Amino acid sequence: MPETPTTPRVAVVVGGAGAIGGAIVRELTGRGHVVRVLDRAGDIVCDLADAEDVRAGARRVLAENGRCDVLVHAAAATDLMDVETVDLDAWRRVQAVNVESAVLLAQAFVPGMRERGFGRIVHIVSDTFWKPPSPDLLAYVTSKGALIGLTRSLAASLGRYGIAVTAVAPGLTRTASTAYQPDAAFEASRAGQALPRALTPEDVSAAVGFLASDAAEALTGQILTVDGGGLFT
């Protein structure tokens, strides 16, 4: 078990201005973390599609807080496109926000985690990677698959340094980014769950809070599916 830190751990929540990201910010703050938010509306304003902006955000965290102990990537660009309507600029923006920013931030924060012998990286993915997704989610689902691959690859390479890398895959959760979905989609999702209730951002944040804690030190490379048992059924 890692030693109890004498100062609060610093957590960076990417996309922390959104519904799920905001719930994660509240969860980690409640657990005693100092939380910084990288987002277009975060306390560190950042365009996640811009690599230099992402690097600058990481530098600011290190300059102002000295460290990052917990990195949670909860940002998601959800531009709708199918194979016939793919625009490469829009496609690349989705991959930049959803995947490349996660790589750049890990690159910035992993050296300090390795030096201290402790780190937690948690990626928010999606259960649409396993379920038959809507065709117009092509870019989004592809990016989440890449993020799952990144999770497993980093877990294998960083575990020896005390850094655990995991992911949380929410089911269909009502937020601003899913507002375009009709009520029937949420009803069908609930009907297919073993636990047939509406999913909330707090379901995701509770899982992240656990994964960021010392209690989860034996978990890495895992994807926790927080979908009410939708995949189970």
PDB file of C-alpha atoms in Angstrom:
ATOM      1  CA  MET A   1       0.000   0.000   0.000  1.00  0.00           C
ATOM      2  CA  PRO A   2       1.444   3.411  -0.937  1.00  0.00           C
ATOM      3  CA  GLU A   3       2.258   5.704   1.944  1.00  0.00           C
ATOM      4  CA  THR A   4      -0.447   8.231   2.813  1.00  0.00           C
ATOM      5  CA  PRO A   5       0.631  11.515   1.218  1.00  0.00           C
ATOM      6  CA  THR A   6       1.453  14.392   3.561  1.00  0.00           C
ATOM      7  CA  THR A   7       0.026  16.902   1.080  1.00  0.00           C
ATOM      8  CA  PRO A   8      -3.117  16.597  -1.059  1.00  0.00           C
ATOM      9  CA  ARG A   9      -2.671  14.786  -4.338  1.00  0.00           C
ATOM     10  CA  VAL A  10      -3.105  16.832  -7.473  1.00  0.00           C
ATOM     11  CA  ALA A  11      -5.646  15.610 -10.004  1.00  0.00           C
ATOM     12  CA  VAL A  12      -6.043  16.929 -13.535  1.00  0.00           C
ATOM     13  CA  VAL A  13      -9.474  16.374 -15.062  1.00  0.00           C
ATOM     14  CA  VAL A  14      -9.509  16.868 -18.809  1.00  0.00           C
ATOM     15  CA  GLY A  15     -12.982  17.862 -19.956  1.00  0.00           C
ATOM     16  CA  GLY A  16     -13.953  18.701 -16.397  1.00  0.00           C
ATOM     17  CA  ALA A  17     -16.440  21.366 -17.489  1.00  0.00           C
ATOM     18  CA  GLY A  18     -18.833  18.752 -18.901  1.00  0.00           C
ATOM     19  CA  ALA A  19     -21.505  16.795 -17.057  1.00  0.00           C
ATOM     20  CA  ILE A  20     -19.468  13.640 -16.445  1.00  0.00           C
ATOM     21  CA  GLY A  21     -16.226  15.574 -16.066  1.00  0.00           C
ATOM     22  CA  GLY A  22     -17.873  17.924 -13.574  1.00  0.00           C
ATOM     23  CA  ALA A  23     -19.105  15.006 -11.501  1.00  0.00           C
ATOM     24  CA  ILE A  24     -15.547  13.636 -11.484  1.00  0.00           C
ATOM     25  CA  VAL A  25     -14.214  17.012 -10.328  1.00  0.00           C
ATOM     26  CA  ARG A  26     -16.665  17.016  -7.430  1.00  0.00           C
ATOM     27  CA  GLU A  27     -15.841  13.409  -6.512  1.00  0.00           C
ATOM     28  CA  LEU A  28     -12.089  13.949  -6.453  1.00  0.00           C
ATOM     29  CA  THR A  29     -12.408  17.270  -4.622  1.00  0.00           C
ATOM     30  CA  GLY A  30     -14.539  15.532  -2.020  1.00  0.00           C
ATOM     31  CA  ARG A  31     -11.819  12.930  -1.614  1.00  0.00           C
ATOM     32  CA  GLY A  32      -9.278  15.625  -0.793  1.00  0.00           C
ATOM     33  CA  HIS A  33      -7.553  16.130  -4.132  1.00  0.00           C
ATOM     34  CA  VAL A  34      -6.464  19.481  -5.466  1.00  0.00           C
ATOM     35  CA  VAL A  35      -8.216  19.469  -8.838  1.00  0.00           C
ATOM     36  CA  ARG A  36      -7.258  21.356 -11.999  1.00  0.00           C
ATOM     37  CA  VAL A  37      -9.572  21.367 -15.002  1.00  0.00           C
ATOM     38  CA  LEU A  38      -8.271  21.477 -18.572  1.00  0.00           C
ATOM     39  CA  ASP A  39     -11.147  22.467 -20.810  1.00  0.00           C
ATOM     40  CA  ARG A  40     -12.381  25.301 -22.980  1.00  0.00           C
ATOM     41  CA  ALA A  41     -14.299  26.410 -19.873  1.00  0.00           C
ATOM     42  CA  GLY A  42     -11.846  25.089 -17.279  1.00  0.00           C
ATOM     43  CA  ASP A  43      -9.678  26.932 -14.790  1.00  0.00           C
ATOM     44  CA  ILE A  44      -6.922  26.190 -17.305  1.00  0.00           C
ATOM     45  CA  VAL A  45      -8.462  27.186 -20.618  1.00  0.00           C
ATOM     46  CA  CYS A  46      -7.328  24.720 -23.240  1.00  0.00           C
ATOM     47  CA  ASP A  47      -8.222  23.773 -26.794  1.00  0.00           C
ATOM     48  CA  LEU A  48      -7.721  20.030 -26.680  1.00  0.00           C
ATOM     49  CA  ALA A  49      -7.549  19.832 -30.462  1.00  0.00           C
ATOM     50  CA  ASP A  50      -4.402  21.989 -30.411  1.00  0.00           C
ATOM     51  CA  ALA A  51      -1.287  20.038 -29.412  1.00  0.00           C
ATOM     52  CA  GLU A  52       0.656  23.109 -28.285  1.00  0.00           C
ATOM     53  CA  ASP A  53      -2.290  24.333 -26.215  1.00  0.00           C
ATOM     54  CA  VAL A  54      -2.420  20.928 -24.495  1.00  0.00           C
ATOM     55  CA  ARG A  55       1.325  21.024 -23.792  1.00  0.00           C
ATOM     56  CA  ALA A  56       0.986  24.564 -22.438  1.00  0.00           C
ATOM     57  CA  GLY A  57      -1.824  23.429 -20.122  1.00  0.00           C
ATOM     58  CA  ALA A  58       0.380  20.643 -18.762  1.00  0.00           C
ATOM     59  CA  ARG A  59       3.260  23.066 -18.228  1.00  0.00           C
ATOM     60  CA  ARG A  60       0.961  25.367 -16.283  1.00  0.00           C
ATOM     61  CA  VAL A  61      -0.155  22.538 -13.981  1.00  0.00           C
ATOM     62  CA  LEU A  62       3.461  21.650 -13.248  1.00  0.00           C
ATOM     63  CA  ALA A  63       4.457  25.290 -12.750  1.00  0.00           C
ATOM     64  CA  GLU A  64       1.565  26.111 -10.421  1.00  0.00           C
ATOM     65  CA  ASN A  65       1.044  22.793  -8.616  1.00  0.00           C
ATOM     66  CA  GLY A  66       4.403  21.085  -9.038  1.00  0.00           C
ATOM     67  CA  ARG A  67       2.955  17.712  -9.947  1.00  0.00           C
ATOM     68  CA  CYS A  68       0.092  15.643 -11.290  1.00  0.00           C
ATOM     69  CA  ASP A  69      -0.712  12.478  -9.354  1.00  0.00           C
ATOM     70  CA  VAL A  70      -4.027  11.606 -10.997  1.00  0.00           C
ATOM     71  CA  LEU A  71      -4.852  12.237 -14.652  1.00  0.00           C
ATOM     72  CA  VAL A  72      -8.465  11.708 -15.721  1.00  0.00           C
ATOM     73  CA  HIS A  73      -9.280  12.137 -19.399  1.00  0.00           C
ATOM     74  CA  ALA A  74     -13.016  12.763 -19.658  1.00  0.00           C
ATOM     75  CA  ALA A  75     -13.127  14.926 -22.781  1.00  0.00           C
ATOM     76  CA  ALA A  76     -14.985  13.776 -25.854  1.00  0.00           C
ATOM     77  CA  ALA A  77     -15.629  15.355 -29.213  1.00  0.00           C
ATOM     78  CA  THR A  78     -18.757  13.720 -30.613  1.00  0.00           C
ATOM     79  CA  ASP A  79     -18.957  15.138 -34.131  1.00  0.00           C
ATOM     80  CA  LEU A  80     -21.434  13.006 -36.068  1.00  0.00           C
ATOM     81  CA  MET A  81     -20.278  11.412 -39.317  1.00  0.00           C
ATOM     82  CA  ASP A  82     -20.627   8.108 -41.108  1.00  0.00           C
ATOM     83  CA  VAL A  83     -18.404   6.530 -43.737  1.00  0.00           C
ATOM     84  CA  GLU A  84     -20.106   8.472 -46.533  1.00  0.00           C
ATOM     85  CA  THR A  85     -19.923  11.861 -44.822  1.00  0.00           C
ATOM     86  CA  VAL A  86     -16.458  11.735 -43.242  1.00  0.00           C
ATOM     87  CA  ASP A  87     -14.668  15.045 -43.430  1.00  0.00           C
ATOM     88  CA  LEU A  88     -10.983  14.471 -42.682  1.00  0.00           C
ATOM     89  CA  ASP A  89     -10.522  17.749 -40.824  1.00  0.00           C
ATOM     90  CA  ALA A  90     -13.456  16.928 -38.534  1.00  0.00           C
ATOM     91  CA  TRP A  91     -12.247  13.322 -38.184  1.00  0.00           C
ATOM     92  CA  ARG A  92      -8.771  14.468 -37.143  1.00  0.00           C
ATOM     93  CA  ARG A  93     -10.222  16.933 -34.653  1.00  0.00           C
ATOM     94  CA  VAL A  94     -12.139  14.115 -32.936  1.00  0.00           C
ATOM     95  CA  GLN A  95      -9.001  11.987 -32.729  1.00  0.00           C
ATOM     96  CA  ALA A  96      -6.967  14.965 -31.466  1.00  0.00           C
ATOM     97  CA  VAL A  97      -9.423  15.784 -28.668  1.00  0.00           C
ATOM     98  CA  ASN A  98     -10.295  12.225 -27.675  1.00  0.00           C
ATOM     99  CA  VAL A  99      -6.957  10.446 -28.078  1.00  0.00           C
ATOM    100  CA  GLU A 100      -3.985  12.649 -28.889  1.00  0.00           C
ATOM    101  CA  SER A 101      -4.524  15.003 -25.953  1.00  0.00           C
ATOM    102  CA  ALA A 102      -4.486  11.956 -23.649  1.00  0.00           C
ATOM    103  CA  VAL A 103      -1.142  10.880 -25.108  1.00  0.00           C
ATOM    104  CA  LEU A 104       0.368  14.356 -24.773  1.00  0.00           C
ATOM    105  CA  LEU A 105      -0.737  14.746 -21.154  1.00  0.00           C
ATOM    106  CA  ALA A 106       0.561  11.311 -20.209  1.00  0.00           C
ATOM    107  CA  GLN A 107       3.852  12.271 -21.837  1.00  0.00           C
ATOM    108  CA  ALA A 108       3.976  15.406 -19.684  1.00  0.00           C
ATOM    109  CA  PHE A 109       2.936  13.894 -16.348  1.00  0.00           C
ATOM    110  CA  VAL A 110       4.298  10.334 -16.359  1.00  0.00           C
ATOM    111  CA  PRO A 111       7.931  11.345 -15.585  1.00  0.00           C
ATOM    112  CA  GLY A 112       6.866  12.887 -12.264  1.00  0.00           C
ATOM    113  CA  MET A 113       4.599   9.957 -11.422  1.00  0.00           C
ATOM    114  CA  ARG A 114       7.463   7.568 -12.129  1.00  0.00           C
ATOM    115  CA  GLU A 115       9.833   9.558  -9.949  1.00  0.00           C
ATOM    116  CA  ARG A 116       7.372   9.512  -7.027  1.00  0.00           C
ATOM    117  CA  GLY A 117       6.413   5.852  -7.539  1.00  0.00           C
ATOM    118  CA  PHE A 118       2.705   6.619  -7.723  1.00  0.00           C
ATOM    119  CA  GLY A 119       0.302   7.586 -10.463  1.00  0.00           C
ATOM    120  CA  ARG A 120      -3.251   7.040 -11.618  1.00  0.00           C
ATOM    121  CA  ILE A 121      -4.413   7.540 -15.194  1.00  0.00           C
ATOM    122  CA  VAL A 122      -8.112   6.988 -15.903  1.00  0.00           C
ATOM    123  CA  HIS A 123      -9.640   7.299 -19.366  1.00  0.00           C
ATOM    124  CA  ILE A 124     -13.380   7.715 -19.896  1.00  0.00           C
ATOM    125  CA  VAL A 125     -14.331   5.560 -22.873  1.00  0.00           C
ATOM    126  CA  SER A 126     -17.759   4.214 -23.931  1.00  0.00           C
ATOM    127  CA  ASP A 127     -19.731   1.001 -24.022  1.00  0.00           C
ATOM    128  CA  THR A 128     -20.522   1.796 -27.673  1.00  0.00           C
ATOM    129  CA  PHE A 129     -17.172   0.191 -28.455  1.00  0.00           C
ATOM    130  CA  TRP A 130     -18.783  -3.205 -27.773  1.00  0.00           C
ATOM    131  CA  LYS A 131     -22.413  -2.502 -28.690  1.00  0.00           C
ATOM    132  CA  PRO A 132     -23.483  -2.060 -32.321  1.00  0.00           C
ATOM    133  CA  PRO A 133     -23.192   1.737 -32.571  1.00  0.00           C
ATOM    134  CA  SER A 134     -25.117   4.160 -34.719  1.00  0.00           C
ATOM    135  CA  PRO A 135     -23.330   4.613 -38.074  1.00  0.00           C
ATOM    136  CA  ASP A 136     -22.962   8.360 -37.484  1.00  0.00           C
ATOM    137  CA  LEU A 137     -20.765   7.715 -34.432  1.00  0.00           C
ATOM    138  CA  LEU A 138     -17.947   6.415 -36.640  1.00  0.00           C
ATOM    139  CA  ALA A 139     -15.277   8.911 -35.541  1.00  0.00           C
ATOM    140  CA  TYR A 140     -16.313   8.848 -31.876  1.00  0.00           C
ATOM    141  CA  VAL A 141     -16.378   5.057 -31.498  1.00  0.00           C
ATOM    142  CA  THR A 142     -13.080   4.725 -33.375  1.00  0.00           C
ATOM    143  CA  SER A 143     -11.482   7.215 -30.991  1.00  0.00           C
ATOM    144  CA  LYS A 144     -12.785   5.382 -27.934  1.00  0.00           C
ATOM    145  CA  GLY A 145     -11.376   2.128 -29.279  1.00  0.00           C
ATOM    146  CA  ALA A 146      -8.006   3.839 -29.639  1.00  0.00           C
ATOM    147  CA  LEU A 147      -8.271   5.114 -26.057  1.00  0.00           C
ATOM    148  CA  ILE A 148      -8.922   1.576 -24.821  1.00  0.00           C
ATOM    149  CA  GLY A 149      -5.806   0.450 -26.673  1.00  0.00           C
ATOM    150  CA  LEU A 150      -3.852   3.306 -25.117  1.00  0.00           C
ATOM    151  CA  THR A 151      -5.104   2.289 -21.668  1.00  0.00           C
ATOM    152  CA  ARG A 152      -3.898  -1.277 -22.019  1.00  0.00           C
ATOM    153  CA  SER A 153      -0.579  -0.329 -23.591  1.00  0.00           C
ATOM    154  CA  LEU A 154       0.268   2.238 -20.906  1.00  0.00           C
ATOM    155  CA  ALA A 155      -0.822  -0.156 -18.157  1.00  0.00           C
ATOM    156  CA  ALA A 156       1.653  -2.757 -19.413  1.00  0.00           C
ATOM    157  CA  SER A 157       4.539  -0.324 -19.695  1.00  0.00           C
ATOM    158  CA  LEU A 158       4.027   1.818 -16.589  1.00  0.00           C
ATOM    159  CA  GLY A 159       2.982  -0.660 -13.923  1.00  0.00           C
ATOM    160  CA  ARG A 160       6.564  -1.290 -12.840  1.00  0.00           C
ATOM    161  CA  TYR A 161       6.728   2.348 -11.714  1.00  0.00           C
ATOM    162  CA  GLY A 162       3.632   2.232  -9.518  1.00  0.00           C
ATOM    163  CA  ILE A 163       1.440   3.856 -12.163  1.00  0.00           C
ATOM    164  CA  ALA A 164      -1.962   2.249 -12.732  1.00  0.00           C
ATOM    165  CA  VAL A 165      -3.856   2.952 -15.940  1.00  0.00           C
ATOM    166  CA  THR A 166      -7.534   2.072 -16.222  1.00  0.00           C
ATOM    167  CA  ALA A 167     -10.682   3.132 -18.062  1.00  0.00           C
ATOM    168  CA  VAL A 168     -14.355   3.590 -17.289  1.00  0.00           C
ATOM    169  CA  ALA A 169     -16.932   2.895 -20.002  1.00  0.00           C
ATOM    170  CA  PRO A 170     -20.293   4.550 -19.289  1.00  0.00           C
ATOM    171  CA  GLY A 171     -23.524   3.415 -20.852  1.00  0.00           C
ATOM    172  CA  LEU A 172     -25.926   5.914 -22.395  1.00  0.00           C
ATOM    173  CA  THR A 173     -26.109   8.749 -19.875  1.00  0.00           C
ATOM    174  CA  ARG A 174     -28.246  11.849 -20.279  1.00  0.00           C
ATOM    175  CA  THR A 175     -25.932  14.850 -20.661  1.00  0.00           C
ATOM    176  CA  ALA A 176     -25.689  17.874 -22.937  1.00  0.00           C
ATOM    177  CA  SER A 177     -23.627  15.846 -25.415  1.00  0.00           C
ATOM    178  CA  THR A 178     -26.306  13.138 -25.668  1.00  0.00           C
ATOM    179  CA  ALA A 179     -29.243  15.573 -25.793  1.00  0.00           C
ATOM    180  CA  TYR A 180     -29.671  14.872 -29.511  1.00  0.00           C
ATOM    181  CA  GLN A 181     -30.714  11.312 -28.687  1.00  0.00           C
ATOM    182  CA  PRO A 182     -34.505  10.760 -28.594  1.00  0.00           C
ATOM    183  CA  ASP A 183     -36.186   9.653 -25.384  1.00  0.00           C
ATOM    184  CA  ALA A 184     -36.789   6.284 -27.043  1.00  0.00           C
ATOM    185  CA  ALA A 185     -33.030   5.667 -27.134  1.00  0.00           C
ATOM    186  CA  PHE A 186     -32.731   6.143 -23.378  1.00  0.00           C
ATOM    187  CA  GLU A 187     -35.777   3.968 -22.773  1.00  0.00           C
ATOM    188  CA  ALA A 188     -34.368   1.184 -24.964  1.00  0.00           C
ATOM    189  CA  SER A 189     -31.018   1.414 -23.189  1.00  0.00           C
ATOM    190  CA  ARG A 190     -32.658   1.097 -19.768  1.00  0.00           C
ATOM    191  CA  ALA A 191     -34.782  -1.820 -20.957  1.00  0.00           C
ATOM    192  CA  GLY A 192     -31.613  -3.665 -21.998  1.00  0.00           C
ATOM    193  CA  GLN A 193     -29.870  -3.195 -18.662  1.00  0.00           C
ATOM    194  CA  ALA A 194     -29.781  -5.780 -15.900  1.00  0.00           C
ATOM    195  CA  LEU A 195     -30.317  -2.833 -13.544  1.00  0.00           C
ATOM    196  CA  PRO A 196     -33.042  -0.939 -15.415  1.00  0.00           C
ATOM    197  CA  ARG A 197     -32.545   2.583 -14.125  1.00  0.00           C
ATOM    198  CA  ALA A 198     -31.352   5.820 -15.649  1.00  0.00           C
ATOM    199  CA  LEU A 199     -27.584   6.202 -15.583  1.00  0.00           C
ATOM    200  CA  THR A 200     -26.096   9.382 -14.115  1.00  0.00           C
ATOM    201  CA  PRO A 201     -22.722  11.165 -14.286  1.00  0.00           C
ATOM    202  CA  GLU A 202     -22.255  10.294 -10.619  1.00  0.00           C
ATOM    203  CA  ASP A 203     -22.207   6.587 -11.513  1.00  0.00           C
ATOM    204  CA  VAL A 204     -19.064   7.287 -13.533  1.00  0.00           C
ATOM    205  CA  SER A 205     -17.480   9.616 -10.997  1.00  0.00           C
ATOM    206  CA  ALA A 206     -17.868   7.072  -8.190  1.00  0.00           C
ATOM    207  CA  ALA A 207     -15.932   4.520 -10.249  1.00  0.00           C
ATOM    208  CA  VAL A 208     -13.235   7.078 -11.053  1.00  0.00           C
ATOM    209  CA  GLY A 209     -12.918   8.045  -7.397  1.00  0.00           C
ATOM    210  CA  PHE A 210     -12.238   4.431  -6.504  1.00  0.00           C
ATOM    211  CA  LEU A 211      -9.766   3.897  -9.343  1.00  0.00           C
ATOM    212  CA  ALA A 212      -7.859   7.034  -8.307  1.00  0.00           C
ATOM    213  CA  SER A 213      -7.516   5.806  -4.726  1.00  0.00           C
ATOM    214  CA  ASP A 214      -4.974   3.669  -2.929  1.00  0.00           C
ATOM    215  CA  ALA A 215      -7.654   0.978  -2.604  1.00  0.00           C
ATOM    216  CA  ALA A 216      -7.354   0.279  -6.340  1.00  0.00           C
ATOM    217  CA  GLU A 217      -3.614  -0.379  -6.352  1.00  0.00           C
ATOM    218  CA  ALA A 218      -4.064  -3.938  -7.703  1.00  0.00           C
ATOM    219  CA  LEU A 219      -6.096  -2.759 -10.705  1.00  0.00           C
ATOM    220  CA  THR A 220      -4.520  -1.759 -13.985  1.00  0.00           C
ATOM    221  CA  GLY A 221      -5.346  -2.357 -17.627  1.00  0.00           C
ATOM    222  CA  GLN A 222      -8.992  -2.854 -16.662  1.00  0.00           C
ATOM    223  CA  ILE A 223     -12.031  -1.271 -18.308  1.00  0.00           C
ATOM    224  CA  LEU A 224     -14.907  -0.906 -15.835  1.00  0.00           C
ATOM    225  CA  THR A 225     -18.212  -0.818 -17.680  1.00  0.00           C
ATOM    226  CA  VAL A 226     -20.650   1.383 -15.782  1.00  0.00           C
ATOM    227  CA  ASP A 227     -23.779   0.716 -17.805  1.00  0.00           C
ATOM    228  CA  GLY A 228     -26.250  -0.923 -15.466  1.00  0.00           C
ATOM    229  CA  GLY A 229     -25.351  -4.336 -16.834  1.00  0.00           C
ATOM    230  CA  GLY A 230     -26.199  -3.480 -20.434  1.00  0.00           C
ATOM    231  CA  LEU A 231     -23.322  -5.495 -21.843  1.00  0.00           C
ATOM    232  CA  PHE A 232     -23.987  -8.303 -19.398  1.00  0.00           C
ATOM    233  CA  THR A 233     -27.453  -8.845 -20.790  1.00  0.00           C
TER     234      THR A 233
END
